[in-house]
Each structure stands twice: as structure tokens, then as C-alpha cells.
Amino acid sequence: MDWEAMWLSARLSFWTMVILLFLGTPIAYWLTFSKRRWKFLVEAIVALPLVLPPTVLGFYVLMSIGPRSPVGHLYGELTGGLLPFSFQGVLIASILYSLPFTVQPFSSAFASVDRRLIEASWCLGASRISTFRRLIVPLSAPGILTGMVLSFAHTLGEFGVVLMVGGNLPGETRTVSISIYDEVQSLNYEAAGQTALLLLLVSFLVLAVTYSLQKRVLAVWTTH
Amino acid sequence: MDNALILRFTKSYPGGSTIEADLQLDTRRSSVTVLFGPSGSGKTTVLRCLAGLERPEKGVIRYGDEAWFDAEHGIALPPQRRRIGYLFQEYALFPHLQVDENIGYGLGRESKRKRNSRVAELMELFRLQGLENRYPRQLSGGQRQRVALARAVAPTPRLLLLDEPLSALDNVARGHLRAELRQLLLKVGVPALVVTHDRIEAITLGDQLAVVIDGRIEQFGPTQAVFDHPANRAVAQAVGVDTVLPAEIVGTDDGLVVVQTGSIRLYAVDTGESAASSVHLCIRAEEVMLERHVPEGTSARNHLRGRITSIHPEGPVMRVRLDCGIPLTAVVTRRAHDELNLRENEWVTATIKANSVHLVS
């Protein structure tokens, strides 16, 4: 069992989830409430990782964070380090890769808040930001939870993007799925099987807990 | 006028319908103005434009010397800055907040102590004590309405806008709450604009009546004056199809009120709506049943023999006018009309349940 890889994947998934919570919220809000005509273009871009092969996404991320790219150059100036084949580089790739898994549940949750409740809040003097905080967020709690869990679970299981951007450095970029692939390549089926089973159980548990929470605890506000 | 509310604007929809509002209200007195008209006539749009939830294309909305909307000068105050209270059709209570939190929602800028005392004051005024910690789903229709009204009133708005305030209630509750709503509105002391398509509601709630038909305000004046003297045929059709008659309360009988109009006496259910002895009785044409003979063994209290003066087809139903000593209008289905073989000048019995005779002061 590759505990180091397990721990790395957990950290990667956690930070992806946290950053996506703050990045995905304004994007989802804008996509839900903006009246711009070119909104669909942004929607399509956000959804791209759903259909692109991970290798394609990984390739472009790798190109755009390299030391000669503006992003990579700036990162080098600031930290003296390199983004490709590092944890931070893989984190950036994971955030992009899981973006639709956060934004879509968020924005469908925001959209399902009754328009009249929002208008009632405005008429009571609450600003748009205050309305979002006091009304839309609590009523969207199930959707927000879903988006967070999906981004976590999705990152836990990602393979192609990590391989392209991060390679296979133990403790730095060698995630669970890469570890499993590695074990299989070296015909070490027993170790691969153990790690795979653990990943299966963890993923199932996370999703099962989420869905049961949604049904029993969070649904109380939204039904009726 | 210092505190006049002036609206003069045009709002059109892609479908082709256009709303043209032109109205001036004196808001110094705390009066209730009813925007009355058939469904789809644009009443709610007028209210939403006033609240700032929709933006007209042309025109102005002014409150005193404050411009809420002015198309020419590009002014459009957002709803947050108009200081109005809006009561939505289904009340739009926040489902995740308790009653006291709902009422206090608009008091976010006040100190906690001030907020609590204002909420307590309103809980008492609207008879909601003991319900502080309930969620909206645990309330009855009438309680929800009072919470929504308390919530709208809490931040001391300058104007209250009510969109079909009674339509979310069942029939029984509606009868009780009509009169109560008027009392509450007067107690609150904020000028109110109420949208309704229900005649009885319009008569009960309003001091003044603006009749909206096809997006235009066709007539505006004191409620009774509009009902008595409709300005044109469209208004007459909107307000005058049912039976509205002056009557006197002459006594009570076994919990029922006996009213006299002309030579006719009718039983009505006492809803406590009118303490005065001279009232108006209103009967919806839909609630008048017609029979060939005086029925035996019926629960309905009022039976009037009358002669049919006219029969007009109206889509799937027939509107039958009778002379029973008082003029009375009934609506029956075409099938009923055929089965009863109704003809002009023939005699029939009109049956009206006591709780279909609405008394209005």
C-alpha cells in the first residue's frame, strides 16, 4: 500500500476543493445571474474539461506554466521554483480539470432559488452581496456541498492530467492513481489491488455520506 | 403635492402587449388604493415597476421630490433604495429562517437591541406571539400572510405594495382575512397599493379604486363611485357583472345575519366584517344556482322566485339575469341550461347559500 501517494492525493483533493469553492462561486454566480449575450461562451469554456481528453488539457497546462510562459516566469520570479512536475503545477491543472464539477452544481443550485425570494430580499433593502450571503448560499447548501464533494472525488481519481503535468515524483506528484498504474506496470498486482480497493471504498463512502446528508438534513429547507 | 406618488410610464413586452400607467396618488393619508382588473391586464407589472423590479421604457415615477425612475435622465433607483414594502403573491417567506428572523430580515443595519424590540412590537401587532421559532412551512396560510406583512412593514417603508394578498389562501380563510387585512393596513398606517382581480376584495380593501384593463388605467376614483358609475363599458364589464346591492342588517337568526334589500330578505353568514347596519351585499354570479321548482330538503338558506330577463352565452357558460324583486345574475353551464330548458320570461328558483352572500360595509 502506497501511503505516501494516498496522503498526497488527499492533500491535492483538499486544496483543489478549497480553491474551487472560492473560485467557482463567483463564476457560478455570474453564469447564473448575468444577462450578457456572450455568457454561453464562458459556459462552454468552463465545461471544456468534461469533454477534452485529459492529455490535451494536460498538454496545454504544461505549455502555459512552463518557465518560458508568462505564468511560469512570474512564478519563478516570485518563488524561485518551477511549476511543471511540482505539486503546485498539478494543483493548477486539477483546479482547471475539476472546474465544471464545481461550477455546474453551484450554478444550478443558485438558479433553483426562487426568484421571488431574491426580489423580496432586495425590497427589504438587502444589497446583492448581502442577499447572496443571507439567502442564496443557505438555500443552495445542498448544491454547494455536491460541487465540493464532486471536485474532491474527481481530483482523487484523476490520472491523465497529473501524468502530463506532474510526472511521477514520489511525495510531490505521484498520486494514488499513478501509483496504481506504476504497480501494474511492474506486475505488482497485489499492491495495486490494495490501493485500488482503498480508493474505491473512500470514493464510495464520500459520495454515500454526501447523498444521505442531502436527503435528510439539507433538503428540509428546500422542499416546501 | 408634497408626498404625491406620480407614475406615468410605458412598458412593453416582446409579445406585443403594452402597459401604460398614468396615476397620481396622495400618500399623505394612509389610504388603501386598489389596482383592480382582470388577470393579465398588467396590474402586477405596474406594481413591479413601482418597486424597481422591472424597468419601464419611457416615463417617470416620482415620490414627492424624489425621482425613482426617469427614462430621459437615465435615473432608475434599485429596489433597495426606494424604501417600499412588497408583499408577494405567495408571500415569498424565507424558508430557512424562523418567523422572527424573517420579520427582522430588513432590519440588518439596526443595532441588535433595536432590531429585537421592533420585531417584538410587530409580533404583537400582527398577533404572532408564540410563533417566533417556527419555520414558514409550519404556519397556516393566514399566519404566513401576517408574517409576510410584518416583514414588509418592519423597515418602516413609505409605501406598501401588495400583489394579490389573498390569492394564496383557501376560500374559507379568504373570507375571514379580507376584513382583517384592511384593519391591519389601517393600523400600520402606511399608504398601500393592492393588486387584485377579485371584486369582493376590491370593495372590502380599497378606499380608492383604479381599474386596469389591457394595460391601461381606465378609471380611478373612490371605490363606491367607480362601482356605481363605471366610466365606460369595459369598466362596467370588469366591475359590474355580479350583483352588488345596498342592504340593511335587520336582525340575526341562529347565528346568521338577516339582511333586507328592497322587499327581499336574505340570510348571510356573519363574518364580523361589518358592524354598521347599512351594508352592501355582493353575490357572485357563479354562486347562484338555478332550479325549476322550489327545492325540498336543501342546505342552502336562500331561495328566490324570479323571472328570467335575459340569457347570454359566454363561452362554455351562460349568464342568466333574473328579476326576483331584486336584479340577480347567475352563471350556469350550457348543459345545465339545456337540461333545465331555460327561456326568457320563465320563472325559476334561484338558490344562494348563506355564505355566498357577502356583506361589505
Coordinates of C-alpha atoms in Angstrom, one line a residue:
Chain A
M1 CA 0.0 0.0 0.0
D2 CA 1.4 3.3 -1.0
W3 CA 0.5 5.6 1.9
E4 CA 2.6 8.4 0.6
A5 CA 0.6 8.6 -2.6
M6 CA -2.6 8.3 -0.6
W7 CA -1.7 11.3 1.6
L8 CA -0.6 13.3 -1.5
S9 CA -3.9 12.6 -3.3
A10 CA -5.8 13.6 -0.1
R11 CA -3.9 16.9 0.1
L12 CA -4.3 17.6 -3.6
S13 CA -8.0 16.9 -3.5
F14 CA -8.5 19.0 -0.4
W15 CA -6.7 22.1 -1.8
T16 CA -8.4 21.7 -5.1
M17 CA -11.8 21.7 -3.4
V18 CA -11.0 24.7 -1.2
I19 CA -9.7 26.8 -4.0
L20 CA -12.6 25.8 -6.3
L21 CA -15.0 26.9 -3.6
F22 CA -13.7 30.4 -3.8
L23 CA -13.1 30.4 -7.5
G24 CA -16.2 28.5 -8.6
T25 CA -18.6 30.6 -6.5
P26 CA -18.2 33.9 -8.3
I27 CA -18.1 32.2 -11.7
A28 CA -21.2 30.2 -11.0
Y29 CA -23.0 33.4 -9.7
W30 CA -22.0 35.3 -12.8
L31 CA -23.2 32.4 -15.1
T32 CA -26.5 32.2 -13.2
F33 CA -27.4 35.9 -13.0
S34 CA -25.6 37.7 -15.8
K35 CA -27.7 38.8 -18.7
R36 CA -24.7 39.2 -21.1
R37 CA -25.4 37.7 -24.5
W38 CA -21.9 36.1 -24.8
K39 CA -22.4 34.2 -21.5
F40 CA -22.7 30.9 -23.4
L41 CA -19.1 31.2 -24.5
V42 CA -17.9 31.3 -20.8
E43 CA -20.2 28.4 -20.1
A44 CA -18.7 26.4 -22.9
I45 CA -15.1 27.2 -21.8
V46 CA -15.9 26.1 -18.2
A47 CA -17.4 22.8 -19.5
L48 CA -14.5 22.0 -21.8
P49 CA -12.7 19.7 -19.3
L50 CA -15.8 17.5 -19.4
V51 CA -15.1 16.5 -23.0
L52 CA -11.4 17.2 -23.6
P53 CA -9.1 14.2 -23.2
P54 CA -7.0 14.8 -20.0
T55 CA -3.9 14.6 -22.2
V56 CA -5.0 17.6 -24.2
L57 CA -5.8 19.6 -21.2
G58 CA -2.6 18.5 -19.5
F59 CA -0.6 19.4 -22.6
Y60 CA -1.9 23.0 -22.7
V61 CA -1.5 23.4 -18.9
L62 CA 2.1 22.2 -19.2
M63 CA 2.8 24.6 -22.0
S64 CA 1.3 27.5 -20.2
I65 CA 3.0 27.0 -16.9
G66 CA 6.5 26.3 -18.3
P67 CA 9.4 28.6 -17.2
R68 CA 9.2 30.5 -20.5
S69 CA 5.5 31.2 -20.3
P70 CA 4.3 34.4 -18.5
V71 CA 2.7 32.4 -15.7
G72 CA 5.7 30.2 -15.2
H73 CA 8.1 33.1 -15.5
L74 CA 6.2 35.1 -12.9
Y75 CA 6.0 32.1 -10.5
G76 CA 9.8 31.7 -10.9
E77 CA 10.4 35.3 -10.1
L78 CA 8.3 35.2 -7.0
T79 CA 9.3 31.8 -5.6
G80 CA 12.4 30.7 -7.4
G81 CA 10.7 27.4 -8.2
L82 CA 9.2 25.7 -11.3
L83 CA 5.6 24.8 -11.8
P84 CA 5.9 21.8 -14.1
F85 CA 6.4 18.5 -12.3
S86 CA 5.6 20.1 -8.9
F87 CA 2.7 19.8 -6.5
Q88 CA 1.7 23.4 -7.3
G89 CA 1.6 22.7 -11.0
V90 CA -0.5 19.6 -10.5
L91 CA -2.8 21.7 -8.3
I92 CA -3.3 24.3 -11.0
A93 CA -4.1 21.5 -13.5
S94 CA -6.5 19.8 -11.0
I95 CA -8.4 23.1 -10.4
L96 CA -9.0 23.6 -14.2
Y97 CA -9.8 19.9 -14.6
S98 CA -12.5 19.9 -11.9
L99 CA -13.9 23.4 -12.6
P100 CA -17.1 22.2 -14.3
F101 CA -17.7 19.7 -11.5
T102 CA -17.9 22.6 -9.1
V103 CA -19.4 25.4 -11.2
Q104 CA -22.3 23.3 -12.6
P105 CA -23.8 22.1 -9.3
F106 CA -23.2 25.6 -7.8
S107 CA -24.9 27.4 -10.6
S108 CA -27.8 25.0 -10.8
A109 CA -28.3 25.4 -7.1
F110 CA -28.2 29.2 -7.4
A111 CA -30.7 29.1 -10.3
S112 CA -33.1 27.0 -8.3
V113 CA -33.5 29.6 -5.6
D114 CA -37.0 31.1 -6.2
R115 CA -36.6 34.4 -8.0
R116 CA -39.3 36.0 -5.8
L117 CA -37.3 35.3 -2.6
I118 CA -34.4 37.2 -4.1
E119 CA -36.6 40.1 -5.1
A120 CA -38.2 40.0 -1.6
S121 CA -34.7 40.4 -0.2
W122 CA -33.9 43.3 -2.4
C123 CA -37.2 45.0 -1.5
L124 CA -36.2 44.6 2.2
G125 CA -33.1 46.7 1.5
A126 CA -30.6 43.9 1.3
S127 CA -27.8 44.5 -1.3
R128 CA -27.0 41.9 -3.9
I129 CA -24.0 40.7 -1.9
S130 CA -25.9 40.6 1.3
T131 CA -28.8 38.7 -0.5
F132 CA -26.2 36.2 -1.8
R133 CA -24.8 35.6 1.7
R134 CA -28.0 35.6 3.7
L135 CA -30.4 33.9 1.2
I136 CA -28.8 32.3 -1.8
V137 CA -25.9 30.5 0.0
P138 CA -28.0 28.9 2.7
L139 CA -30.7 27.8 0.2
S140 CA -28.0 26.4 -2.1
A141 CA -26.3 24.5 0.6
P142 CA -27.0 21.0 -0.9
G143 CA -25.7 22.1 -4.3
I144 CA -22.6 23.7 -2.8
L145 CA -21.9 20.5 -0.9
T146 CA -22.4 18.5 -4.0
G147 CA -20.0 20.7 -6.0
M148 CA -17.3 20.5 -3.3
V149 CA -17.6 16.7 -2.9
L150 CA -17.5 16.1 -6.7
S151 CA -14.4 18.3 -7.1
F152 CA -12.7 16.4 -4.2
A153 CA -13.7 12.9 -5.5
H154 CA -12.9 13.8 -9.1
T155 CA -9.4 15.0 -8.2
L156 CA -8.9 11.9 -6.1
G157 CA -9.4 9.9 -9.2
E158 CA -7.6 11.9 -11.9
F159 CA -4.8 10.4 -13.8
G160 CA -4.0 11.7 -17.3
V161 CA -3.7 15.4 -16.3
V162 CA -1.4 14.6 -13.4
L163 CA 0.8 12.4 -15.5
M164 CA 1.1 15.1 -18.2
V165 CA 1.8 18.0 -15.8
G166 CA 3.4 16.3 -12.8
G167 CA 5.0 13.1 -14.0
N168 CA 5.7 10.6 -11.3
L169 CA 7.7 12.1 -8.4
P170 CA 7.1 10.3 -5.1
G171 CA 5.7 12.7 -2.4
E172 CA 5.4 15.5 -5.0
T173 CA 3.3 14.4 -7.9
R174 CA 2.9 10.7 -7.5
T175 CA -0.9 10.4 -6.7
V176 CA -2.8 7.3 -5.9
S177 CA -3.9 6.6 -9.5
I178 CA -0.4 7.0 -10.8
S179 CA 0.9 4.7 -8.0
I180 CA -1.6 2.1 -9.0
Y181 CA -0.6 2.4 -12.7
D182 CA 3.0 2.1 -11.7
E183 CA 2.5 -1.0 -9.7
V184 CA 0.6 -2.7 -12.5
Q185 CA 3.4 -1.8 -14.9
S186 CA 5.8 -3.6 -12.7
L187 CA 3.4 -6.5 -12.4
N188 CA 2.9 -5.9 -8.7
Y189 CA -0.8 -6.7 -8.8
E190 CA -1.2 -7.2 -5.1
A191 CA -0.1 -3.7 -4.1
A192 CA -2.1 -2.2 -7.0
G193 CA -5.2 -4.2 -5.9
Q194 CA -4.9 -3.0 -2.3
T195 CA -4.6 0.7 -3.2
A196 CA -7.3 0.4 -5.8
L197 CA -9.7 -1.1 -3.3
L198 CA -8.9 1.6 -0.8
L199 CA -9.6 4.3 -3.4
L200 CA -12.9 2.6 -4.3
L201 CA -14.0 2.5 -0.7
V202 CA -13.1 6.1 0.1
S203 CA -14.8 7.4 -3.1
F204 CA -17.9 5.4 -2.3
L205 CA -18.0 6.5 1.3
V206 CA -17.6 10.2 0.4
L207 CA -20.5 10.0 -2.1
A208 CA -22.7 7.9 0.1
V209 CA -22.3 10.4 3.0
T210 CA -23.0 13.3 0.7
Y211 CA -26.2 11.9 -0.7
S212 CA -27.5 10.9 2.6
L213 CA -26.8 14.4 4.0
Q214 CA -28.6 15.9 1.1
K215 CA -31.7 13.8 1.5
R216 CA -32.0 14.0 5.3
V217 CA -30.5 17.2 6.6
L218 CA -30.2 19.8 3.8
A219 CA -33.3 19.0 1.9
V220 CA -35.5 20.2 4.8
W221 CA -35.2 23.9 3.7
T222 CA -35.6 23.4 0.0
T223 CA -38.6 21.0 -0.1
H224 CA -41.6 23.2 0.7
Chain B
M1 CA -48.5 67.8 -3.6
D2 CA -45.6 67.1 -1.2
N3 CA -45.8 63.3 -0.9
A4 CA -47.6 62.6 -4.1
L5 CA -46.7 59.4 -5.9
I6 CA -46.7 60.0 -9.6
L7 CA -46.4 57.3 -12.2
R8 CA -46.6 57.9 -15.8
F9 CA -44.8 55.3 -17.8
T10 CA -44.9 52.8 -20.7
K11 CA -43.6 49.3 -20.6
S12 CA -44.0 46.9 -23.5
Y13 CA -43.4 43.2 -23.8
P14 CA -41.9 41.3 -26.8
G15 CA -45.3 39.6 -27.1
G16 CA -46.8 42.9 -28.1
S17 CA -48.7 43.9 -25.0
T18 CA -48.1 47.4 -23.7
I19 CA -48.6 48.7 -20.2
E20 CA -49.4 52.4 -20.0
A21 CA -49.7 53.6 -16.4
D22 CA -50.8 57.1 -15.5
L23 CA -51.7 57.6 -11.9
Q24 CA -51.3 60.2 -9.2
L25 CA -51.8 59.2 -5.5
D26 CA -51.8 61.4 -2.4
T27 CA -49.8 59.4 0.0
R28 CA -50.1 61.8 3.0
R29 CA -53.2 60.0 4.2
S30 CA -52.8 56.3 5.0
S31 CA -55.3 55.1 2.5
V32 CA -55.6 51.9 0.5
T33 CA -55.7 52.1 -3.2
V34 CA -56.7 49.0 -5.2
L35 CA -55.5 48.2 -8.6
F36 CA -58.3 46.1 -10.0
G37 CA -58.7 44.4 -13.2
P38 CA -58.9 41.0 -14.9
S39 CA -56.0 38.6 -14.8
G40 CA -53.3 39.5 -17.3
S41 CA -54.3 43.2 -17.5
G42 CA -50.9 44.4 -16.3
K43 CA -51.6 45.2 -12.7
T44 CA -48.7 43.2 -11.3
T45 CA -46.3 44.9 -13.9
V46 CA -47.4 48.3 -12.6
L47 CA -46.5 47.2 -9.1
R48 CA -43.2 45.7 -10.1
C49 CA -42.2 48.8 -12.0
L50 CA -43.0 50.8 -8.9
A51 CA -40.8 48.5 -6.8
G52 CA -37.9 48.8 -9.2
L53 CA -38.1 45.1 -10.1
E54 CA -38.8 45.9 -13.7
R55 CA -37.8 48.9 -15.7
P56 CA -40.2 50.7 -18.0
E57 CA -39.0 52.1 -21.4
K58 CA -40.4 55.5 -21.1
G59 CA -41.8 57.9 -18.5
V60 CA -41.3 58.8 -14.9
I61 CA -42.0 57.5 -11.4
R62 CA -41.7 60.1 -8.7
Y63 CA -42.3 60.1 -5.0
G64 CA -42.6 63.6 -3.6
D65 CA -39.5 65.4 -5.0
E66 CA -37.6 62.1 -5.3
A67 CA -37.2 60.6 -8.8
W68 CA -37.5 56.8 -8.6
F69 CA -37.4 56.4 -12.3
D70 CA -36.8 58.9 -15.1
A71 CA -36.1 57.5 -18.6
E72 CA -35.0 60.8 -20.0
H73 CA -32.4 61.4 -17.3
G74 CA -31.4 57.8 -17.0
I75 CA -32.5 57.5 -13.4
A76 CA -33.6 54.1 -12.1
L77 CA -33.3 53.6 -8.4
P78 CA -32.8 50.0 -7.4
P79 CA -35.5 48.4 -5.1
Q80 CA -33.1 48.6 -2.1
R81 CA -33.2 52.4 -2.2
R82 CA -36.9 53.0 -2.7
R83 CA -38.0 52.1 0.8
I84 CA -41.1 50.3 -0.2
G85 CA -42.6 47.2 1.3
Y86 CA -43.6 44.5 -1.1
L87 CA -46.0 41.6 -0.3
F88 CA -45.5 38.9 -2.9
Q89 CA -48.4 36.7 -4.1
E90 CA -47.3 33.5 -2.4
Y91 CA -45.7 35.7 0.4
A92 CA -42.1 34.6 -0.5
L93 CA -41.1 33.9 3.1
F94 CA -37.5 32.8 3.5
P95 CA -37.9 29.1 4.2
H96 CA -34.6 28.7 6.0
L97 CA -35.4 31.4 8.6
Q98 CA -37.7 31.4 11.6
V99 CA -40.6 33.8 11.9
D100 CA -38.6 36.3 14.0
E101 CA -35.7 36.1 11.6
N102 CA -38.0 36.6 8.6
I103 CA -39.5 39.7 10.2
G104 CA -36.1 41.1 11.2
Y105 CA -34.5 40.5 7.8
G106 CA -34.9 44.0 6.6
L107 CA -33.5 45.5 9.8
G108 CA -29.9 44.4 9.1
R109 CA -28.5 47.9 9.7
E110 CA -30.1 48.4 13.1
S111 CA -28.4 47.5 16.4
K112 CA -29.4 44.2 17.8
R113 CA -31.4 45.7 20.6
K114 CA -33.4 48.0 18.3
R115 CA -34.0 45.1 15.9
N116 CA -35.3 42.8 18.7
S117 CA -37.6 45.4 20.0
R118 CA -39.0 46.2 16.6
V119 CA -39.6 42.5 15.8
A120 CA -41.3 42.1 19.2
E121 CA -43.5 45.1 18.5
L122 CA -44.6 43.7 15.2
M123 CA -45.1 40.2 16.5
E124 CA -47.6 41.7 18.9
L125 CA -49.3 44.0 16.3
F126 CA -49.8 41.1 13.9
R127 CA -50.8 38.6 16.7
L128 CA -47.8 36.3 16.1
Q129 CA -46.6 35.8 19.6
G130 CA -45.5 32.3 20.4
L131 CA -44.6 31.6 16.7
E132 CA -41.1 33.2 16.9
N133 CA -39.3 30.0 16.4
R134 CA -41.5 28.4 13.8
Y135 CA -40.4 28.0 10.2
P136 CA -42.7 29.2 7.4
R137 CA -43.6 25.7 6.4
Q138 CA -45.1 25.2 9.9
L139 CA -47.5 28.1 9.6
S140 CA -51.1 28.3 8.3
G141 CA -51.9 30.4 5.3
G142 CA -53.2 33.3 7.4
Q143 CA -50.2 33.2 9.7
R144 CA -47.9 33.3 6.7
Q145 CA -49.7 36.3 5.3
R146 CA -49.3 38.2 8.6
V147 CA -45.6 37.2 8.8
A148 CA -45.0 38.5 5.3
L149 CA -46.8 41.7 6.0
A150 CA -44.9 42.2 9.3
R151 CA -41.7 41.6 7.4
A152 CA -42.6 44.1 4.7
V153 CA -43.6 46.7 7.3
A154 CA -40.6 46.2 9.7
P155 CA -38.1 48.6 7.9
T156 CA -40.8 51.4 8.0
P157 CA -41.4 51.7 4.3
R158 CA -43.0 54.8 2.8
L159 CA -45.4 52.7 0.6
L160 CA -46.7 49.2 0.8
L161 CA -47.3 47.2 -2.4
L162 CA -49.4 44.1 -2.1
D163 CA -49.8 41.7 -5.0
E164 CA -52.9 39.6 -4.8
P165 CA -52.5 39.3 -1.0
L166 CA -55.3 36.8 -0.5
S167 CA -55.0 34.6 -3.5
A168 CA -52.7 32.0 -1.8
L169 CA -55.4 31.3 0.8
D170 CA -58.3 28.8 0.6
N171 CA -61.8 30.1 0.3
V172 CA -62.7 29.9 4.0
A173 CA -59.6 31.7 5.1
R174 CA -60.0 34.3 2.5
G175 CA -63.4 35.4 3.7
H176 CA -62.1 35.9 7.3
L177 CA -58.9 37.6 6.3
R178 CA -60.3 40.2 3.9
A179 CA -61.6 42.3 6.6
E180 CA -58.7 41.6 8.9
L181 CA -56.2 42.7 6.2
R182 CA -57.9 46.0 5.8
Q183 CA -57.8 46.6 9.6
L184 CA -54.1 45.7 9.6
L185 CA -53.3 48.0 6.8
L186 CA -55.1 50.9 8.5
K187 CA -53.3 50.1 11.8
V188 CA -49.9 50.0 10.1
G189 CA -50.6 53.5 8.8
V190 CA -48.6 53.2 5.6
P191 CA -50.3 54.0 2.3
A192 CA -50.9 50.8 0.4
L193 CA -51.4 49.8 -3.2
V194 CA -53.2 46.5 -3.5
V195 CA -53.4 44.5 -6.7
T196 CA -56.4 42.2 -7.0
H197 CA -58.7 40.6 -9.7
D198 CA -61.4 39.8 -7.1
R199 CA -64.3 42.3 -6.9
I200 CA -65.2 41.4 -3.3
E201 CA -61.6 42.1 -2.3
A202 CA -61.5 45.3 -4.2
I203 CA -64.7 46.5 -2.4
T204 CA -63.6 45.4 1.0
L205 CA -60.0 46.6 0.9
G206 CA -59.9 49.8 -1.1
D207 CA -60.7 53.4 -0.3
Q208 CA -59.9 54.2 -3.9
L209 CA -60.0 52.0 -7.0
A210 CA -58.0 52.1 -10.2
V211 CA -59.4 49.8 -12.8
V212 CA -56.8 48.4 -15.1
I213 CA -57.8 46.9 -18.4
D214 CA -55.5 45.8 -21.2
G215 CA -52.6 47.6 -19.6
R216 CA -54.3 51.0 -19.2
I217 CA -55.8 52.6 -16.1
E218 CA -59.4 53.1 -17.3
Q219 CA -60.9 54.7 -14.3
F220 CA -59.7 56.0 -10.9
G221 CA -61.7 57.2 -8.0
P222 CA -63.4 56.3 -4.7
T223 CA -64.3 52.7 -4.7
Q224 CA -68.1 53.0 -4.4
A225 CA -68.1 55.7 -7.1
V226 CA -66.3 53.5 -9.6
F227 CA -68.7 50.6 -8.9
D228 CA -71.8 52.8 -9.1
H229 CA -70.8 54.8 -12.1
P230 CA -68.4 52.9 -14.4
A231 CA -66.8 55.3 -16.9
N232 CA -67.2 53.1 -19.9
R233 CA -68.4 49.7 -21.0
A234 CA -65.0 48.0 -20.4
V235 CA -65.0 49.2 -16.8
A236 CA -68.7 48.2 -16.4
Q237 CA -67.9 44.8 -17.6
A238 CA -64.9 44.5 -15.2
V239 CA -66.8 45.7 -12.1
G240 CA -70.5 45.3 -12.8
V241 CA -71.3 41.8 -13.8
D242 CA -72.1 40.5 -10.3
T243 CA -74.9 41.5 -8.0
V244 CA -73.9 44.4 -5.7
L245 CA -76.9 45.9 -3.8
P246 CA -77.3 48.3 -0.8
A247 CA -78.9 46.5 2.1
E248 CA -79.8 46.8 5.8
I249 CA -79.0 44.3 8.5
V250 CA -82.3 43.8 10.1
G251 CA -81.6 41.0 12.6
T252 CA -79.9 37.8 13.4
D253 CA -81.3 34.3 13.3
D254 CA -79.5 31.3 14.7
G255 CA -76.0 32.7 14.1
L256 CA -77.0 34.0 10.6
V257 CA -77.5 37.6 9.7
V258 CA -80.7 38.7 8.1
V259 CA -80.4 41.4 5.5
Q260 CA -83.1 43.3 3.7
T261 CA -82.7 44.8 0.2
G262 CA -85.8 46.2 -1.3
S263 CA -88.6 43.8 -0.4
I264 CA -86.3 40.8 -0.2
R265 CA -84.8 39.3 2.9
L266 CA -81.6 37.1 2.7
Y267 CA -79.6 35.1 5.1
A268 CA -75.9 35.8 5.3
V269 CA -73.1 34.3 7.4
D270 CA -71.8 36.9 9.9
T271 CA -68.0 37.2 9.3
G272 CA -67.9 40.2 11.5
E273 CA -66.9 42.3 8.5
S274 CA -69.4 45.0 9.1
A275 CA -70.5 46.4 12.3
A276 CA -72.7 49.0 10.6
S277 CA -76.3 48.2 9.9
S278 CA -76.3 49.5 6.3
V279 CA -74.1 47.4 4.1
H280 CA -73.7 46.2 0.6
L281 CA -74.4 42.7 -0.2
C282 CA -72.4 41.1 -3.0
I283 CA -73.3 37.8 -4.7
R284 CA -71.1 36.2 -7.3
A285 CA -73.0 35.0 -10.3
E286 CA -71.1 31.7 -10.1
E287 CA -72.6 31.1 -6.6
V288 CA -76.2 31.4 -7.7
M289 CA -77.9 28.1 -8.5
L290 CA -81.0 27.9 -10.6
E291 CA -83.8 25.3 -10.2
R292 CA -87.1 24.8 -11.8
H293 CA -89.0 24.3 -8.6
V294 CA -88.6 25.3 -5.0
P295 CA -86.2 22.6 -3.8
E296 CA -87.1 20.4 -0.8
G297 CA -84.5 19.4 1.8
T298 CA -81.6 21.6 0.8
S299 CA -78.9 23.0 3.0
A300 CA -79.0 26.4 1.1
R301 CA -80.7 29.1 3.1
N302 CA -81.9 31.5 0.4
H303 CA -84.5 30.7 -2.3
L304 CA -85.8 33.4 -4.5
R305 CA -88.5 33.0 -7.2
G306 CA -87.7 35.1 -10.2
R307 CA -88.4 35.7 -13.9
I308 CA -85.6 35.3 -16.4
T309 CA -85.0 38.6 -18.1
S310 CA -82.1 37.7 -20.4
I311 CA -79.7 34.8 -21.2
H312 CA -76.3 35.5 -22.7
P313 CA -73.9 32.8 -23.8
E314 CA -70.3 33.4 -22.5
G315 CA -68.0 30.7 -23.9
P316 CA -68.7 27.4 -22.1
V317 CA -71.3 29.1 -19.7
M318 CA -74.5 31.1 -19.9
R319 CA -75.1 34.3 -18.0
V320 CA -78.7 34.4 -16.8
R321 CA -80.2 37.6 -15.5
L322 CA -83.3 37.4 -13.2
D323 CA -85.8 39.7 -11.7
C324 CA -86.5 38.4 -8.2
G325 CA -87.7 41.7 -6.9
I326 CA -84.0 42.5 -6.9
P327 CA -81.9 42.1 -10.0
L328 CA -79.8 38.9 -9.8
T329 CA -77.2 37.4 -12.1
A330 CA -76.4 33.7 -12.3
V331 CA -73.9 31.7 -14.3
V332 CA -74.8 28.2 -15.4
T333 CA -73.1 25.7 -17.7
R334 CA -74.6 25.2 -21.2
R335 CA -75.6 21.6 -20.3
A336 CA -77.5 22.8 -17.2
H337 CA -79.1 25.5 -19.4
D338 CA -80.3 22.8 -21.8
E339 CA -81.4 20.4 -19.2
L340 CA -83.4 23.0 -17.3
N341 CA -84.7 24.3 -20.7
L342 CA -84.3 27.9 -19.6
R343 CA -86.1 30.6 -21.6
E344 CA -86.6 34.2 -21.1
N345 CA -89.7 35.3 -19.2
E346 CA -90.0 31.9 -17.5
W347 CA -90.0 31.5 -13.7
V348 CA -87.2 29.7 -11.8
T349 CA -85.9 29.5 -8.3
A350 CA -82.5 31.0 -7.5
T351 CA -80.8 29.3 -4.6
I352 CA -77.9 31.0 -2.8
K353 CA -76.1 29.6 0.2
A354 CA -75.9 32.0 3.2
N355 CA -72.1 32.0 3.0
S356 CA -72.3 33.1 -0.6
V357 CA -74.0 36.3 0.4
H358 CA -71.0 38.6 1.2
L359 CA -71.6 41.7 3.3
V360 CA -69.4 44.7 2.8
S361 CA -69.7 48.0 4.6

